[in-house]
Amino acid sequence: IIVRANEDYNNYPDAPDTLRMTVSDDGGRSVEASILVWVYDPDKIEIQTGKPSTTSISGIFPNPFNSTVVIRADFAENTSANLQIFDIEGRMVARLFEGPVISGTYGFVWDGRFDSGANASSGIYFARLSTPDRHFVKSITLLR
């Protein structure tokens, strides 16, 4: 297994410390993942071990947000998934992720922009996490 760390999310000041990784096997197959680290009190760091027992959107931080938001998703098993952002009228405005995931916890960053690159206006948006057999939706409030 080859692990390569990228520094893609270091430019997001509102996000927790993020380590972005690509894990590859000898056959050339790879999967990308983010490891998020929130350090509120260095003396009380909580380390999560094991795989999640359910698949869900387990958190959105901060909410409301004004520059970036982290959508935390738990996957109980290996699956394929996609994470999209929808506006209040039900239009898909951003696709944050589409592909295979290995069971575990992931953090996905939305910078408040549409796929077109335009800034989203203040309002309520919805994060929809889809797997082949389930959909999960949580609201996000953007304040500019």
XYZ file of C-alpha atoms in Angstrom:
144
model
C 0.000 0.000 0.000
C 1.298 3.429 -0.949
C 0.061 6.439 1.024
C 0.491 9.899 -0.492
C -0.543 12.997 1.475
C -1.814 16.043 -0.397
C -2.211 19.501 1.064
C -5.382 20.368 -0.868
C -7.376 21.715 2.066
C -4.769 23.797 3.872
C -6.283 26.892 2.204
C -9.595 26.539 4.067
C -9.277 28.632 7.249
C -12.607 27.529 8.785
C -11.938 23.823 8.314
C -10.281 21.638 10.899
C -6.766 20.472 10.221
C -7.100 18.096 7.285
C -4.805 15.425 5.921
C -5.851 14.382 2.422
C -4.564 10.966 1.394
C -4.546 8.734 -1.630
C -4.106 5.037 -0.860
C -3.062 2.753 -3.737
C -2.435 -0.962 -4.044
C 0.148 -2.642 -6.270
C -2.483 -3.106 -9.008
C -2.921 0.649 -9.460
C -6.329 0.864 -7.752
C -6.635 3.849 -5.449
C -9.056 5.680 -3.215
C -8.813 9.193 -1.760
C -9.720 10.019 1.824
C -9.522 12.913 4.255
C -8.607 12.595 7.889
C -9.963 15.498 9.926
C -8.474 16.655 13.198
C -10.262 19.146 15.476
C -8.122 20.253 18.404
C -10.212 22.303 20.830
C -8.231 21.368 23.917
C -4.886 19.653 23.305
C -5.213 17.847 26.657
C -8.515 16.240 25.626
C -8.012 14.829 22.149
C -10.591 12.195 21.260
C -9.374 9.472 18.933
C -11.960 7.455 17.063
C -11.061 3.877 16.280
C -12.911 1.103 14.511
C -15.425 1.477 11.744
C -18.757 3.293 12.135
C -21.773 1.104 12.894
C -24.056 3.013 10.496
C -23.795 5.021 7.296
C -24.925 8.632 7.655
C -24.070 12.310 7.496
C -22.746 12.495 11.035
C -21.979 16.196 11.281
C -21.713 19.564 9.570
C -19.213 22.071 10.944
C -19.612 25.013 11.231
C -23.301 25.454 10.535
C -24.131 28.197 9.698
C -20.949 28.993 7.751
C -19.652 31.837 5.595
C -16.570 30.552 3.767
C -16.156 26.779 4.111
C -18.063 23.960 5.740
C -17.000 20.391 6.478
C -19.578 17.653 5.940
C -18.655 14.590 7.957
C -19.910 11.247 6.626
C -19.686 7.811 8.208
C -19.645 4.658 6.084
C -20.297 1.339 7.835
C -19.094 -0.688 4.848
C -17.186 -0.355 1.600
C -19.531 1.112 -1.000
C -19.858 3.706 -3.719
C -21.167 7.111 -2.757
C -21.787 10.606 -3.958
C -22.225 13.830 -2.068
C -24.058 16.710 -3.694
C -25.256 20.140 -2.595
C -28.780 21.273 -3.551
C -30.390 24.698 -3.278
C -33.781 25.350 -1.690
C -35.502 24.783 -5.066
C -34.006 21.315 -5.428
C -31.374 22.144 -8.062
C -28.026 20.410 -7.711
C -25.453 23.207 -7.421
C -22.266 21.350 -6.450
C -20.943 17.806 -6.580
C -18.408 17.294 -3.807
C -17.619 13.616 -4.247
C -18.465 10.647 -6.431
C -16.710 7.313 -6.201
C -15.810 4.335 -4.028
C -15.298 4.653 -0.276
C -13.770 2.290 2.250
C -15.653 1.959 5.540
C -14.718 4.768 7.894
C -15.313 8.448 8.567
C -14.670 11.087 5.910
C -14.768 14.864 5.830
C -15.794 16.698 2.667
C -15.240 20.447 2.290
C -17.655 22.754 0.464
C -16.305 26.230 -0.195
C -19.719 27.809 -0.836
C -19.282 27.799 -4.617
C -21.330 26.223 -7.344
C -19.725 23.750 -9.756
C -19.618 26.662 -12.229
C -17.260 28.507 -9.854
C -19.779 31.215 -8.921
C -20.223 32.029 -5.245
C -23.462 30.750 -3.749
C -25.627 33.410 -2.142
C -26.767 33.358 1.472
C -29.489 30.827 2.108
C -30.358 27.274 3.009
C -28.749 24.421 1.093
C -28.972 20.666 1.461
C -26.160 18.122 1.521
C -27.325 14.802 0.069
C -25.205 11.721 0.594
C -26.245 8.819 -1.643
C -25.173 5.190 -1.610
C -26.649 2.466 -3.844
C -29.337 1.660 -1.278
C -29.883 4.842 0.811
C -29.994 8.650 0.744
C -29.204 10.987 3.642
C -29.990 14.720 3.680
C -28.972 17.490 6.097
C -29.466 21.237 5.809
C -26.641 23.774 5.657
C -27.012 27.526 6.172
C -24.681 29.840 4.234
C -24.335 33.398 5.570
C -22.320 35.792 3.394
